[in-house]
Short mmCIF file of N, CA, C and O in Angstrom, two decimals:
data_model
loop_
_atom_site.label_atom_id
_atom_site.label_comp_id
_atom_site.label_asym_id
_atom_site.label_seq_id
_atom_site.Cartn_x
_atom_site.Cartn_y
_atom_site.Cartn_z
N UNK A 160 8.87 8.98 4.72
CA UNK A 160 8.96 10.41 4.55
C UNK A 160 9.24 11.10 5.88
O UNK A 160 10.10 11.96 6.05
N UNK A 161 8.44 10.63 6.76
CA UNK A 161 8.83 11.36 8.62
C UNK A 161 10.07 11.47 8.59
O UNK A 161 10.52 12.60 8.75
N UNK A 162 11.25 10.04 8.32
CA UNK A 162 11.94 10.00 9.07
C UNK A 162 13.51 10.50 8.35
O UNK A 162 14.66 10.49 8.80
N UNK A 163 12.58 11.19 6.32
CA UNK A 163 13.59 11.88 5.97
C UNK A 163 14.53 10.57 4.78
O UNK A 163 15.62 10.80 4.26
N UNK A 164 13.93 9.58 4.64
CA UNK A 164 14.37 8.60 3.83
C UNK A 164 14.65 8.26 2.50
O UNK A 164 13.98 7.28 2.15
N UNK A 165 15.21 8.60 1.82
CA UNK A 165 15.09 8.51 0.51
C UNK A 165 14.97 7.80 -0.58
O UNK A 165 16.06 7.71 -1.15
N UNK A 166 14.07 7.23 -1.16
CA UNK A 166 13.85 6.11 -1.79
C UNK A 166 13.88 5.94 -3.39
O UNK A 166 13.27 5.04 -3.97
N UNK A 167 14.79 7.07 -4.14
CA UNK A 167 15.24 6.97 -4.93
C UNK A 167 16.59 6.90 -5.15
O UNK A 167 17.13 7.98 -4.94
N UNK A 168 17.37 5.98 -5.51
CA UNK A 168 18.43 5.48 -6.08
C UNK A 168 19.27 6.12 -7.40
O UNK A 168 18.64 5.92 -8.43
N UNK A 169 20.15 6.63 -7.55
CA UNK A 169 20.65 7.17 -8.85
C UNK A 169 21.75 6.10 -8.81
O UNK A 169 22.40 5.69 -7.84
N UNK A 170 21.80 5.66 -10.44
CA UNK A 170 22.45 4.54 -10.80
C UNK A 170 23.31 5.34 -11.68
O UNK A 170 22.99 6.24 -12.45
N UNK A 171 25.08 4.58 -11.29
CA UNK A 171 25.93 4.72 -11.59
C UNK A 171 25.69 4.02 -13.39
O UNK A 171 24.73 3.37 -13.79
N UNK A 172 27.05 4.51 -14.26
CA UNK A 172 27.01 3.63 -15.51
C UNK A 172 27.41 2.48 -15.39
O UNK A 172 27.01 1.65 -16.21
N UNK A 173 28.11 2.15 -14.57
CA UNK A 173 28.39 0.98 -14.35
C UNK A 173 27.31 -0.04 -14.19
O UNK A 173 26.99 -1.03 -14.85
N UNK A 174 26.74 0.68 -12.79
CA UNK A 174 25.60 -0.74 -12.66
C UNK A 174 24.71 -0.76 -13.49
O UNK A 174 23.97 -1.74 -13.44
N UNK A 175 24.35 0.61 -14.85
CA UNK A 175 23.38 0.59 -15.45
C UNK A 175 23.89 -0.61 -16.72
O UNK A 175 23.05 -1.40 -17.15
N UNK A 176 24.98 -0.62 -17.13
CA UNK A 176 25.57 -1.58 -17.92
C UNK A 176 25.87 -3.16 -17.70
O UNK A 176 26.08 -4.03 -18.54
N UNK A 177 25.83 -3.21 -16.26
CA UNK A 177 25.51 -4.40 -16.22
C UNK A 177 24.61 -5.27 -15.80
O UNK A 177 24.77 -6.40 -15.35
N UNK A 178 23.16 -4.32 -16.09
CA UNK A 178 21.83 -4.32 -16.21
C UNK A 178 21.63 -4.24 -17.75
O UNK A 178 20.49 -3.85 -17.99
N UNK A 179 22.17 -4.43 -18.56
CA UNK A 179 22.30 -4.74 -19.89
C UNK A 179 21.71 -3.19 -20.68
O UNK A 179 21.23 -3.19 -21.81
N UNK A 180 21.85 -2.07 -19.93
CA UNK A 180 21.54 -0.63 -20.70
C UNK A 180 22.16 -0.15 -21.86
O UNK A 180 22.94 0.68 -21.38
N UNK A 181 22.28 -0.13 -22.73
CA UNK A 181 23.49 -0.04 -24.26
C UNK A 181 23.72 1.62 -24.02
O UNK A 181 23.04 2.48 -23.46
N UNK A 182 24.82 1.63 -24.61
CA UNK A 182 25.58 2.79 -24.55
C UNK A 182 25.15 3.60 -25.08
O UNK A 182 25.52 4.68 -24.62
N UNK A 183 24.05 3.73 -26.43
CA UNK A 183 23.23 4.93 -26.60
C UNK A 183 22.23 5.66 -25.82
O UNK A 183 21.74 6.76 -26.08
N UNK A 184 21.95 4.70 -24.61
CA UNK A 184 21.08 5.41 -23.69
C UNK A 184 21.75 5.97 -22.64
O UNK A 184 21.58 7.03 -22.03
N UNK A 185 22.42 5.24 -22.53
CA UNK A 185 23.55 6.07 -21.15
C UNK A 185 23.58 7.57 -22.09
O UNK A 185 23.36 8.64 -21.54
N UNK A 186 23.76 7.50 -22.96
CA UNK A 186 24.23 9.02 -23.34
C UNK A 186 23.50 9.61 -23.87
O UNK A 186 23.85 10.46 -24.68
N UNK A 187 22.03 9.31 -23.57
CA UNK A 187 20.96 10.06 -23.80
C UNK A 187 20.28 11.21 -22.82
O UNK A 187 19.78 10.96 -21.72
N UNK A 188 20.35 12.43 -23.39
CA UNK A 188 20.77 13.16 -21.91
C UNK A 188 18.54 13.14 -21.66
O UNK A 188 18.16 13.99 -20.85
N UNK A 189 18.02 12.74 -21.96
CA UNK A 189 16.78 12.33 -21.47
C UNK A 189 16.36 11.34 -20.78
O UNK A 189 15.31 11.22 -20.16
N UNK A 190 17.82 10.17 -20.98
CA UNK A 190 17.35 9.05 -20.00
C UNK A 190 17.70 9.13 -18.49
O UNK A 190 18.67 9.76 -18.08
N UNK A 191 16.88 8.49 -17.72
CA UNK A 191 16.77 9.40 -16.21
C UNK A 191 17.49 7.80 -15.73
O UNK A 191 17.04 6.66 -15.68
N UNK A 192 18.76 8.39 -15.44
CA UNK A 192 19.84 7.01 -14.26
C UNK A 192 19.22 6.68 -13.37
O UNK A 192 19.59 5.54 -13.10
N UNK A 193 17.95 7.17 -12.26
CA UNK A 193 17.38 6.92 -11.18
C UNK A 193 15.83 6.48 -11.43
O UNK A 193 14.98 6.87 -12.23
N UNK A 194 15.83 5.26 -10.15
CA UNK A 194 14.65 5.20 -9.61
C UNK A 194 14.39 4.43 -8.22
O UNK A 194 15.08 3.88 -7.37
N UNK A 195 12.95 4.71 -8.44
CA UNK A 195 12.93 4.20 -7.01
C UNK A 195 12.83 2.92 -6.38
O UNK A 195 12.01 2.08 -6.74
N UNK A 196 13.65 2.75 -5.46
CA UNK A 196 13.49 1.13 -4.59
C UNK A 196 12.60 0.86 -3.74
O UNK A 196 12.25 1.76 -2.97
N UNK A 197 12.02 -0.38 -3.67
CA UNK A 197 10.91 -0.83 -2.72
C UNK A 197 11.46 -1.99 -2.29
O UNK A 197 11.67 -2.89 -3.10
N UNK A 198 11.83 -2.17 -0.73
CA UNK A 198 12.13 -2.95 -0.46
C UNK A 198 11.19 -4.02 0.34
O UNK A 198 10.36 -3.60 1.15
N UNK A 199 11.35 -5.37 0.10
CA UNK A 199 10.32 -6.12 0.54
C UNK A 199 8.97 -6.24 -0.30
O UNK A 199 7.90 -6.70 0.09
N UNK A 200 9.25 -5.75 -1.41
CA UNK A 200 7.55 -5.91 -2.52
C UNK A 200 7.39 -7.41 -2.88
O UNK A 200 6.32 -7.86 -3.28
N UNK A 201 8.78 -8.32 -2.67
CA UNK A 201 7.96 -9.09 -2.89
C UNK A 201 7.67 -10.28 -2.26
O UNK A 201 7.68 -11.39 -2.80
N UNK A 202 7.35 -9.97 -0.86
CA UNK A 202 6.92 -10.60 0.28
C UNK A 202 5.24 -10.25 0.15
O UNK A 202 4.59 -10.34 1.19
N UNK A 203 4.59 -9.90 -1.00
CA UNK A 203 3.53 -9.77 -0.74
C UNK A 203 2.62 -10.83 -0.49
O UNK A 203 3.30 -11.75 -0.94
N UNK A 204 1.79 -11.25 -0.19
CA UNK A 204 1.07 -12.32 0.30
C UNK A 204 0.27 -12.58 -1.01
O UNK A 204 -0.87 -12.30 -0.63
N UNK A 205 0.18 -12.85 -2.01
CA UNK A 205 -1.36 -12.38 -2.76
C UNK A 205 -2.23 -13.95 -2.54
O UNK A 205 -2.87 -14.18 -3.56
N UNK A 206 -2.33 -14.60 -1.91
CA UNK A 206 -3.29 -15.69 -1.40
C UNK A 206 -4.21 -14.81 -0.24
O UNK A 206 -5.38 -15.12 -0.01
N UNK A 207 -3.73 -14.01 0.26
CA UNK A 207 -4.26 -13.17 1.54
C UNK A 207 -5.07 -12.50 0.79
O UNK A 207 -6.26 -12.79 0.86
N UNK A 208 -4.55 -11.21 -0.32
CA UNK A 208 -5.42 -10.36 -0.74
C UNK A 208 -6.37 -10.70 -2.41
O UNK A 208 -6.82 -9.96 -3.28
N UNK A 209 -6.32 -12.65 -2.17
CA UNK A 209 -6.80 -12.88 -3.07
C UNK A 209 -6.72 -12.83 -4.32
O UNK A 209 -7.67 -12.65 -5.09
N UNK A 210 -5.48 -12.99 -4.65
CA UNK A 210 -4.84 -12.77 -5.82
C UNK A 210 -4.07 -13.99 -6.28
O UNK A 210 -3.39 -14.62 -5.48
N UNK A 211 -4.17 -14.31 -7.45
CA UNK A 211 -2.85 -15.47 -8.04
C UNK A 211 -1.34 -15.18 -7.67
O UNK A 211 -0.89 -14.14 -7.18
N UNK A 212 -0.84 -16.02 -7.93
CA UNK A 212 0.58 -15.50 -8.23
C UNK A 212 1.36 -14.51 -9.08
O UNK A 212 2.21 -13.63 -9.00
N UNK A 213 0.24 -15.46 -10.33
CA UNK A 213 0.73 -14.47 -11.71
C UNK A 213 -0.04 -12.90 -11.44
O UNK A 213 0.55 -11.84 -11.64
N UNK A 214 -0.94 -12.96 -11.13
CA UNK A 214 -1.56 -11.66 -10.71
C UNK A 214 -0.76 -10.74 -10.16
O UNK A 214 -0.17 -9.88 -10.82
N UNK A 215 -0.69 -10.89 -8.82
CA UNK A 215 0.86 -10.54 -7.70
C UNK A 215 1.79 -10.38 -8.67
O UNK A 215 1.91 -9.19 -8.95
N UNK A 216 2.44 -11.04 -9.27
CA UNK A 216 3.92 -10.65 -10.36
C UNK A 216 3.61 -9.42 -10.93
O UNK A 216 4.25 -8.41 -10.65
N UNK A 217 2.33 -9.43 -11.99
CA UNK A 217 2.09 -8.78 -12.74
C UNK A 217 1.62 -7.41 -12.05
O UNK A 217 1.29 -6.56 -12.88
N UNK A 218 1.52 -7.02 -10.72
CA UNK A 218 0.55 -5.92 -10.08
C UNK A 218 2.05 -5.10 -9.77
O UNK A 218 3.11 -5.57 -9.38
N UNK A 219 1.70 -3.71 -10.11
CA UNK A 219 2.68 -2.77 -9.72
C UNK A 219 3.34 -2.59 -8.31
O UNK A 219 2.53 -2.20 -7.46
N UNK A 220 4.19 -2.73 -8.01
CA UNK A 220 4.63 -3.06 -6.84
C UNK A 220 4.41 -2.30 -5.54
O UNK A 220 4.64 -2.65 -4.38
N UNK A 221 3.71 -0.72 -6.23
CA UNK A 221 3.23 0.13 -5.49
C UNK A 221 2.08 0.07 -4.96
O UNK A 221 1.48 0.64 -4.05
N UNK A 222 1.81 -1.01 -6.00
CA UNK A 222 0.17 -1.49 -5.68
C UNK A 222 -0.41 -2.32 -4.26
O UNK A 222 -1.22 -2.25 -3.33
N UNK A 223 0.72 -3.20 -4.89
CA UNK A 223 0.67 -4.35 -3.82
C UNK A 223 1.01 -3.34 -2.01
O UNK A 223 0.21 -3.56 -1.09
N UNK A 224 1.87 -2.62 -1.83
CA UNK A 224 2.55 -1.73 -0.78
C UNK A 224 1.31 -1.30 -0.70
O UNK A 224 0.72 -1.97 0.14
N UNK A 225 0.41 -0.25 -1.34
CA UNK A 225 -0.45 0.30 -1.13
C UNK A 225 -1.46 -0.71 -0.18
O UNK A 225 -1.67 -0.45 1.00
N UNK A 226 -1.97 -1.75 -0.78
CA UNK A 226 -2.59 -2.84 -0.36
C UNK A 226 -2.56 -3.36 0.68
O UNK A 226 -3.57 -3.79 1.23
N UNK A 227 -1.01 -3.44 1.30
CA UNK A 227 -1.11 -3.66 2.39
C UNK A 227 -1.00 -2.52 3.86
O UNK A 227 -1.20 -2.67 5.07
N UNK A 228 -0.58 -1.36 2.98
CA UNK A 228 -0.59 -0.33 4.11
C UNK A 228 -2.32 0.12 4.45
O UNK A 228 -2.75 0.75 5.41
N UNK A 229 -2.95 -0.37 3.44
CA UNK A 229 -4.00 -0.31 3.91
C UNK A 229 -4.91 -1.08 4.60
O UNK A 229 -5.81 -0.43 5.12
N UNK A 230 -4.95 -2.61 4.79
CA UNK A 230 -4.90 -3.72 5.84
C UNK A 230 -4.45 -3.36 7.22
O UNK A 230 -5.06 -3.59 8.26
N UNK A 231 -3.05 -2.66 7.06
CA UNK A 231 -2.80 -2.68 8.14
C UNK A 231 -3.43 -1.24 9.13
O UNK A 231 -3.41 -1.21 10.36
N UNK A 232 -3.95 -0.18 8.27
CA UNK A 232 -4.79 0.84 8.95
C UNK A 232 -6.29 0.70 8.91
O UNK A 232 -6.96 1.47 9.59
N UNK A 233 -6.93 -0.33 8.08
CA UNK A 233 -8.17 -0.68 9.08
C UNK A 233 -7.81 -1.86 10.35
O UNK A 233 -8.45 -1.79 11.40
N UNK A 234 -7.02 -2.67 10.21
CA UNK A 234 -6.19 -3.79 11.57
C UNK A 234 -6.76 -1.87 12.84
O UNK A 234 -7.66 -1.62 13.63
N UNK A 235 -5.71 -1.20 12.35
CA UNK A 235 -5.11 -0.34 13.62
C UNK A 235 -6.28 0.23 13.91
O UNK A 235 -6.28 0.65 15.07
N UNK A 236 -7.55 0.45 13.17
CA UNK A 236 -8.96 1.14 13.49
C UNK A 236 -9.80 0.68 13.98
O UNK A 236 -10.76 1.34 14.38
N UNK A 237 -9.69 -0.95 14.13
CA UNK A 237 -10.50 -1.79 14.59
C UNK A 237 -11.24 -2.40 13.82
O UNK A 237 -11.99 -3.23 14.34
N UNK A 238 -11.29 -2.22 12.50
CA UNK A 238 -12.13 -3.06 11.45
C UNK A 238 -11.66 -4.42 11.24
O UNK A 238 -10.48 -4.69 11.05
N UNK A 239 -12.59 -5.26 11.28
CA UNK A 239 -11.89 -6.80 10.86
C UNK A 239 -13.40 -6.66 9.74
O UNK A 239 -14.53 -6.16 9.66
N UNK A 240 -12.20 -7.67 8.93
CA UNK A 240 -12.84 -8.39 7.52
C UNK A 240 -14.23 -9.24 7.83
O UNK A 240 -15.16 -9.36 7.04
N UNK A 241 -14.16 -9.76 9.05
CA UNK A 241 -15.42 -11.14 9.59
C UNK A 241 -16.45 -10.08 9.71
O UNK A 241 -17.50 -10.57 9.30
N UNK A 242 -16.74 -8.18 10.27
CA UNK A 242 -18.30 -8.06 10.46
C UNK A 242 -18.22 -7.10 9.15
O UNK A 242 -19.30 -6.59 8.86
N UNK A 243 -17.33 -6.82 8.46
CA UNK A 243 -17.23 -5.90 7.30
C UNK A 243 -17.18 -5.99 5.78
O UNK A 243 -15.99 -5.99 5.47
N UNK A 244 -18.00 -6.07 4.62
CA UNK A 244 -17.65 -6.62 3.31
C UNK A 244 -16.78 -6.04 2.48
O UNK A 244 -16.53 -6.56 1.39
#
């Protein structure tokens, strides 16, 4: 957000069609062509934050981001996991 980035995507018909979207939705003037990209979601670690695999798959990808932006601001506060439960 600082740096002014935009992380929603509006999808052409094209690429929505060959994402297998059928032609009644393209022309549904309620269906929304855009969303948003996360890049790197799925580098998430979930052995780190204790999670399965299937878990990790199944966890919203905002989730997982969330998860780790927050690791990394107790890291930056000085909290470690070893004197903290």
């Amino acid at each position: 957000m600082r740096s002014g980035a935009e992380s929603v995507h509006f999808f052409s018909d094209e690429e929505l069609r060959s994402e297998g979207v059928d032609e009644k939705t393209l022309k549904d003037p309620n269906y929304v062509k855009a969303a948003p990209i996360l890049e790197g979601f799925d580098l998430f670690d979930a052995a780190f934050f204790n999670y399965s695999p299937e878990e990790a798959t199944a966890m919203d990808p905002q989730h997982r981001l969330f998860l780790e932006c927050a690791w990394e601001a107790m890291e930056d506060a000085g909290y470690t996991s070893q004197k903290y439960d």
